[in-house]
Amino acid sequence: VSGALSIRYTQDGTTPTGTSTKYLAPFSLTGTVGQTITLKAIAFPDEAIGLLSGIIQSEVEVVLVQF
């Protein structure tokens, strides 16, 4: 179902919630040499789909980006 999931992410290592930044398009990360950014993302079902399917959210995906 199109639009049934929203991907939410954080760039500070915290676990995303339903109110975290919504992924809408590719984005760039910037940092300094030696810095590591911890990017975490979760797919949340839209409220109506979640209620119908019983799906709460996906597992947390973690990517470490080192500059």
mmCIF file of N, CA, C and O in Angstrom:
data_model
loop_
_atom_site.group_PDB
_atom_site.id
_atom_site.type_symbol
_atom_site.label_atom_id
_atom_site.label_comp_id
_atom_site.label_asym_id
_atom_site.label_seq_id
_atom_site.Cartn_x
_atom_site.Cartn_y
_atom_site.Cartn_z
ATOM 1 N N VAL A 1 0.854 -1.177 0.000
ATOM 2 C CA VAL A 1 0.000 0.000 0.000
ATOM 3 C C VAL A 1 0.898 1.238 0.000
ATOM 4 O O VAL A 1 1.711 1.424 0.905
ATOM 5 N N SER A 2 0.763 2.053 -0.989
ATOM 6 C CA SER A 2 1.591 3.252 -1.109
ATOM 7 C C SER A 2 1.337 4.194 0.053
ATOM 8 O O SER A 2 0.196 4.454 0.415
ATOM 9 N N GLY A 3 2.430 4.694 0.642
ATOM 10 C CA GLY A 3 2.289 5.639 1.740
ATOM 11 C C GLY A 3 1.941 5.000 3.066
ATOM 12 O O GLY A 3 1.619 5.682 4.024
ATOM 13 N N ALA A 4 1.991 3.666 3.123
ATOM 14 C CA ALA A 4 1.591 2.979 4.345
ATOM 15 C C ALA A 4 2.667 3.035 5.422
ATOM 16 O O ALA A 4 2.377 2.794 6.577
ATOM 17 N N LEU A 5 3.905 3.353 5.033
ATOM 18 C CA LEU A 5 5.006 3.410 5.993
ATOM 19 C C LEU A 5 5.694 4.760 5.936
ATOM 20 O O LEU A 5 5.800 5.369 4.881
ATOM 21 N N SER A 6 6.172 5.200 7.086
ATOM 22 C CA SER A 6 6.977 6.417 7.173
ATOM 23 C C SER A 6 8.310 6.024 7.786
ATOM 24 O O SER A 6 8.351 5.382 8.836
ATOM 25 N N ILE A 7 9.401 6.393 7.121
ATOM 26 C CA ILE A 7 10.722 6.140 7.677
ATOM 27 C C ILE A 7 11.129 7.364 8.474
ATOM 28 O O ILE A 7 11.111 8.489 7.969
ATOM 29 N N ARG A 8 11.466 7.145 9.731
ATOM 30 C CA ARG A 8 11.908 8.221 10.627
ATOM 31 C C ARG A 8 13.350 7.950 11.012
ATOM 32 O O ARG A 8 13.741 6.791 11.198
ATOM 33 N N TYR A 9 14.149 9.005 11.118
ATOM 34 C CA TYR A 9 15.565 8.785 11.407
ATOM 35 C C TYR A 9 16.131 9.842 12.346
ATOM 36 O O TYR A 9 15.542 10.901 12.539
ATOM 37 N N THR A 10 17.285 9.493 12.929
ATOM 38 C CA THR A 10 18.052 10.430 13.757
ATOM 39 C C THR A 10 19.506 10.370 13.310
ATOM 40 O O THR A 10 19.948 9.382 12.720
ATOM 41 N N GLN A 11 20.244 11.430 13.584
ATOM 42 C CA GLN A 11 21.662 11.488 13.251
ATOM 43 C C GLN A 11 22.530 11.640 14.495
ATOM 44 O O GLN A 11 23.723 11.865 14.391
ATOM 45 N N ASP A 12 21.918 11.492 15.665
ATOM 46 C CA ASP A 12 22.665 11.694 16.911
ATOM 47 C C ASP A 12 22.804 10.419 17.744
ATOM 48 O O ASP A 12 23.218 10.462 18.892
ATOM 49 N N GLY A 13 22.446 9.277 17.160
ATOM 50 C CA GLY A 13 22.591 8.012 17.870
ATOM 51 C C GLY A 13 21.397 7.606 18.708
ATOM 52 O O GLY A 13 21.364 6.494 19.225
ATOM 53 N N THR A 14 20.406 8.487 18.835
ATOM 54 C CA THR A 14 19.217 8.118 19.594
ATOM 55 C C THR A 14 18.280 7.288 18.716
ATOM 56 O O THR A 14 18.334 7.350 17.494
ATOM 57 N N THR A 15 17.443 6.487 19.341
ATOM 58 C CA THR A 15 16.489 5.669 18.605
ATOM 59 C C THR A 15 15.341 6.548 18.102
ATOM 60 O O THR A 15 14.753 7.300 18.879
ATOM 61 N N PRO A 16 15.020 6.463 16.803
ATOM 62 C CA PRO A 16 13.937 7.284 16.261
ATOM 63 C C PRO A 16 12.583 6.945 16.886
ATOM 64 O O PRO A 16 12.337 5.804 17.295
ATOM 65 N N THR A 17 11.736 7.946 16.915
ATOM 66 C CA THR A 17 10.353 7.786 17.381
ATOM 67 C C THR A 17 9.433 8.219 16.240
ATOM 68 O O THR A 17 9.901 8.669 15.194
ATOM 69 N N GLY A 18 8.154 8.130 16.464
ATOM 70 C CA GLY A 18 7.180 8.549 15.460
ATOM 71 C C GLY A 18 7.200 10.031 15.158
ATOM 72 O O GLY A 18 6.602 10.480 14.185
ATOM 73 N N THR A 19 7.926 10.801 15.968
ATOM 74 C CA THR A 19 8.018 12.250 15.726
ATOM 75 C C THR A 19 9.409 12.678 15.259
ATOM 76 O O THR A 19 9.663 13.863 15.079
ATOM 77 N N SER A 20 10.325 11.712 15.056
ATOM 78 C CA SER A 20 11.657 12.039 14.547
ATOM 79 C C SER A 20 11.553 12.522 13.102
ATOM 80 O O SER A 20 10.499 12.392 12.468
ATOM 81 N N THR A 21 12.654 13.027 12.574
ATOM 82 C CA THR A 21 12.679 13.537 11.205
ATOM 83 C C THR A 21 12.209 12.465 10.228
ATOM 84 O O THR A 21 12.661 11.329 10.275
ATOM 85 N N LYS A 22 11.295 12.847 9.333
ATOM 86 C CA LYS A 22 10.751 11.920 8.346
ATOM 87 C C LYS A 22 11.641 11.931 7.103
ATOM 88 O O LYS A 22 11.981 12.988 6.583
ATOM 89 N N TYR A 23 12.017 10.738 6.639
ATOM 90 C CA TYR A 23 12.819 10.640 5.420
ATOM 91 C C TYR A 23 11.922 10.931 4.221
ATOM 92 O O TYR A 23 10.926 10.259 4.001
ATOM 93 N N LEU A 24 12.295 11.950 3.448
ATOM 94 C CA LEU A 24 11.529 12.329 2.266
ATOM 95 C C LEU A 24 12.347 12.250 0.988
ATOM 96 O O LEU A 24 11.787 12.071 -0.091
ATOM 97 N N ALA A 25 13.676 12.412 1.099
ATOM 98 C CA ALA A 25 14.551 12.420 -0.067
ATOM 99 C C ALA A 25 15.983 12.202 0.398
ATOM 100 O O ALA A 25 16.291 12.386 1.582
ATOM 101 N N PRO A 26 16.876 11.820 -0.526
ATOM 102 C CA PRO A 26 18.283 11.667 -0.143
ATOM 103 C C PRO A 26 18.829 12.940 0.493
ATOM 104 O O PRO A 26 18.400 14.045 0.156
ATOM 105 N N PHE A 27 19.774 12.776 1.406
ATOM 106 C CA PHE A 27 20.363 13.925 2.087
ATOM 107 C C PHE A 27 21.854 13.711 2.252
ATOM 108 O O PHE A 27 22.352 12.585 2.119
ATOM 109 N N SER A 28 22.577 14.772 2.527
ATOM 110 C CA SER A 28 24.023 14.716 2.716
ATOM 111 C C SER A 28 24.355 14.801 4.195
ATOM 112 O O SER A 28 23.650 15.441 4.967
ATOM 113 N N LEU A 29 25.447 14.158 4.565
ATOM 114 C CA LEU A 29 25.985 14.273 5.909
ATOM 115 C C LEU A 29 27.321 14.993 5.812
ATOM 116 O O LEU A 29 28.091 14.744 4.878
ATOM 117 N N THR A 30 27.582 15.871 6.744
ATOM 118 C CA THR A 30 28.869 16.550 6.774
ATOM 119 C C THR A 30 29.489 16.364 8.151
ATOM 120 O O THR A 30 28.785 16.237 9.151
ATOM 121 N N GLY A 31 30.800 16.312 8.176
ATOM 122 C CA GLY A 31 31.495 16.143 9.436
ATOM 123 C C GLY A 31 32.953 16.513 9.278
ATOM 124 O O GLY A 31 33.400 16.912 8.202
ATOM 125 N N THR A 32 33.697 16.363 10.347
ATOM 126 C CA THR A 32 35.122 16.652 10.335
ATOM 127 C C THR A 32 35.906 15.335 10.368
ATOM 128 O O THR A 32 35.369 14.297 10.775
ATOM 129 N N VAL A 33 37.142 15.377 9.949
ATOM 130 C CA VAL A 33 37.978 14.182 9.923
ATOM 131 C C VAL A 33 38.026 13.561 11.323
ATOM 132 O O VAL A 33 38.233 14.255 12.317
ATOM 133 N N GLY A 34 37.770 12.261 11.387
ATOM 134 C CA GLY A 34 37.770 11.544 12.657
ATOM 135 C C GLY A 34 36.416 11.492 13.341
ATOM 136 O O GLY A 34 36.224 10.724 14.278
ATOM 137 N N GLN A 35 35.474 12.291 12.889
ATOM 138 C CA GLN A 35 34.129 12.305 13.484
ATOM 139 C C GLN A 35 33.328 11.116 12.975
ATOM 140 O O GLN A 35 33.447 10.706 11.820
ATOM 141 N N THR A 36 32.502 10.544 13.845
ATOM 142 C CA THR A 36 31.589 9.469 13.463
ATOM 143 C C THR A 36 30.164 9.921 13.739
ATOM 144 O O THR A 36 29.869 10.437 14.820
ATOM 145 N N ILE A 37 29.295 9.730 12.761
ATOM 146 C CA ILE A 37 27.864 10.026 12.924
ATOM 147 C C ILE A 37 27.126 8.698 12.967
ATOM 148 O O ILE A 37 27.364 7.827 12.132
ATOM 149 N N THR A 38 26.251 8.541 13.952
ATOM 150 C CA THR A 38 25.428 7.343 14.056
ATOM 151 C C THR A 38 24.037 7.670 13.536
ATOM 152 O O THR A 38 23.298 8.436 14.142
ATOM 153 N N LEU A 39 23.725 7.096 12.389
ATOM 154 C CA LEU A 39 22.426 7.301 11.741
ATOM 155 C C LEU A 39 21.554 6.095 12.071
ATOM 156 O O LEU A 39 21.966 4.953 11.876
ATOM 157 N N LYS A 40 20.368 6.347 12.619
ATOM 158 C CA LYS A 40 19.430 5.263 12.950
ATOM 159 C C LYS A 40 18.098 5.541 12.260
ATOM 160 O O LYS A 40 17.668 6.694 12.182
ATOM 161 N N ALA A 41 17.449 4.478 11.781
ATOM 162 C CA ALA A 41 16.169 4.625 11.088
ATOM 163 C C ALA A 41 15.216 3.501 11.472
ATOM 164 O O ALA A 41 15.637 2.375 11.736
ATOM 165 N N ILE A 42 13.930 3.833 11.484
ATOM 166 C CA ILE A 42 12.854 2.873 11.753
ATOM 167 C C ILE A 42 11.710 3.191 10.804
ATOM 168 O O ILE A 42 11.396 4.356 10.556
ATOM 169 N N ALA A 43 11.071 2.149 10.289
ATOM 170 C CA ALA A 43 9.861 2.324 9.480
ATOM 171 C C ALA A 43 8.652 2.158 10.396
ATOM 172 O O ALA A 43 8.514 1.151 11.088
ATOM 173 N N PHE A 44 7.817 3.174 10.415
ATOM 174 C CA PHE A 44 6.587 3.151 11.211
ATOM 175 C C PHE A 44 5.399 3.062 10.262
ATOM 176 O O PHE A 44 5.343 3.797 9.276
ATOM 177 N N PRO A 45 4.423 2.202 10.528
ATOM 178 C CA PRO A 45 3.223 2.179 9.692
ATOM 179 C C PRO A 45 2.359 3.398 9.988
ATOM 180 O O PRO A 45 2.389 3.924 11.106
ATOM 181 N N ASP A 46 1.638 3.855 8.961
ATOM 182 C CA ASP A 46 0.659 4.901 9.221
ATOM 183 C C ASP A 46 -0.317 4.352 10.251
ATOM 184 O O ASP A 46 -0.545 3.146 10.326
ATOM 185 N N GLU A 47 -0.900 5.225 11.032
ATOM 186 C CA GLU A 47 -1.732 4.795 12.160
ATOM 187 C C GLU A 47 -2.818 3.800 11.749
ATOM 188 O O GLU A 47 -2.981 2.759 12.369
ATOM 189 N N ALA A 48 -3.557 4.083 10.694
ATOM 190 C CA ALA A 48 -4.651 3.198 10.280
ATOM 191 C C ALA A 48 -4.127 1.830 9.856
ATOM 192 O O ALA A 48 -4.683 0.800 10.221
ATOM 193 N N ILE A 49 -3.031 1.797 9.109
ATOM 194 C CA ILE A 49 -2.444 0.529 8.664
ATOM 195 C C ILE A 49 -1.931 -0.258 9.865
ATOM 196 O O ILE A 49 -2.108 -1.469 9.956
ATOM 197 N N GLY A 50 -1.288 0.423 10.800
ATOM 198 C CA GLY A 50 -0.784 -0.238 11.997
ATOM 199 C C GLY A 50 -1.892 -0.894 12.802
ATOM 200 O O GLY A 50 -1.748 -2.004 13.286
ATOM 201 N N LEU A 51 -3.009 -0.210 12.930
ATOM 202 C CA LEU A 51 -4.131 -0.766 13.688
ATOM 203 C C LEU A 51 -4.715 -1.983 12.987
ATOM 204 O O LEU A 51 -5.075 -2.963 13.627
ATOM 205 N N LEU A 52 -4.801 -1.929 11.648
ATOM 206 C CA LEU A 52 -5.382 -3.038 10.895
ATOM 207 C C LEU A 52 -4.453 -4.248 10.854
ATOM 208 O O LEU A 52 -4.897 -5.382 10.928
ATOM 209 N N SER A 53 -3.156 -4.005 10.732
ATOM 210 C CA SER A 53 -2.213 -5.103 10.550
ATOM 211 C C SER A 53 -1.593 -5.600 11.850
ATOM 212 O O SER A 53 -1.021 -6.678 11.892
ATOM 213 N N GLY A 54 -1.649 -4.785 12.891
ATOM 214 C CA GLY A 54 -1.002 -5.148 14.142
ATOM 215 C C GLY A 54 0.486 -4.832 14.144
ATOM 216 O O GLY A 54 1.181 -5.131 15.101
ATOM 217 N N ILE A 55 0.991 -4.244 13.052
ATOM 218 C CA ILE A 55 2.402 -3.886 12.970
ATOM 219 C C ILE A 55 2.640 -2.635 13.805
ATOM 220 O O ILE A 55 1.903 -1.663 13.703
ATOM 221 N N ILE A 56 3.663 -2.662 14.626
ATOM 222 C CA ILE A 56 3.982 -1.505 15.450
ATOM 223 C C ILE A 56 5.082 -0.683 14.797
ATOM 224 O O ILE A 56 4.937 0.498 14.571
ATOM 225 N N GLN A 57 6.219 -1.315 14.470
ATOM 226 C CA GLN A 57 7.332 -0.632 13.816
ATOM 227 C C GLN A 57 8.343 -1.676 13.391
ATOM 228 O O GLN A 57 8.287 -2.821 13.822
ATOM 229 N N SER A 58 9.289 -1.275 12.553
ATOM 230 C CA SER A 58 10.350 -2.191 12.140
ATOM 231 C C SER A 58 11.445 -2.237 13.192
ATOM 232 O O SER A 58 11.418 -1.511 14.186
ATOM 233 N N GLU A 59 12.431 -3.063 12.948
ATOM 234 C CA GLU A 59 13.639 -3.076 13.756
ATOM 235 C C GLU A 59 14.432 -1.796 13.466
ATOM 236 O O GLU A 59 14.251 -1.169 12.428
ATOM 237 N N VAL A 60 15.313 -1.416 14.362
ATOM 238 C CA VAL A 60 16.156 -0.227 14.164
ATOM 239 C C VAL A 60 17.304 -0.607 13.230
ATOM 240 O O VAL A 60 17.974 -1.621 13.437
ATOM 241 N N GLU A 61 17.511 0.185 12.195
ATOM 242 C CA GLU A 61 18.660 0.029 11.312
ATOM 243 C C GLU A 61 19.706 1.066 11.724
ATOM 244 O O GLU A 61 19.362 2.228 11.944
ATOM 245 N N VAL A 62 20.952 0.646 11.845
ATOM 246 C CA VAL A 62 22.019 1.534 12.302
ATOM 247 C C VAL A 62 23.141 1.587 11.262
ATOM 248 O O VAL A 62 23.562 0.534 10.763
ATOM 249 N N VAL A 63 23.578 2.795 10.941
ATOM 250 C CA VAL A 63 24.715 3.006 10.033
ATOM 251 C C VAL A 63 25.675 3.963 10.714
ATOM 252 O O VAL A 63 25.274 5.042 11.174
ATOM 253 N N LEU A 64 26.938 3.562 10.802
ATOM 254 C CA LEU A 64 27.969 4.437 11.335
ATOM 255 C C LEU A 64 28.712 5.051 10.155
ATOM 256 O O LEU A 64 29.207 4.322 9.296
ATOM 257 N N VAL A 65 28.777 6.374 10.114
ATOM 258 C CA VAL A 65 29.476 7.090 9.048
ATOM 259 C C VAL A 65 30.682 7.761 9.668
ATOM 260 O O VAL A 65 30.542 8.597 10.551
ATOM 261 N N GLN A 66 31.868 7.386 9.207
ATOM 262 C CA GLN A 66 33.081 7.982 9.747
ATOM 263 C C GLN A 66 33.720 8.866 8.677
ATOM 264 O O GLN A 66 33.857 8.476 7.534
ATOM 265 N N PHE A 67 34.101 10.063 9.100
ATOM 266 C CA PHE A 67 34.726 11.031 8.192
ATOM 267 C C PHE A 67 36.229 11.001 8.337
ATOM 268 O O PHE A 67 36.764 10.593 9.310
#
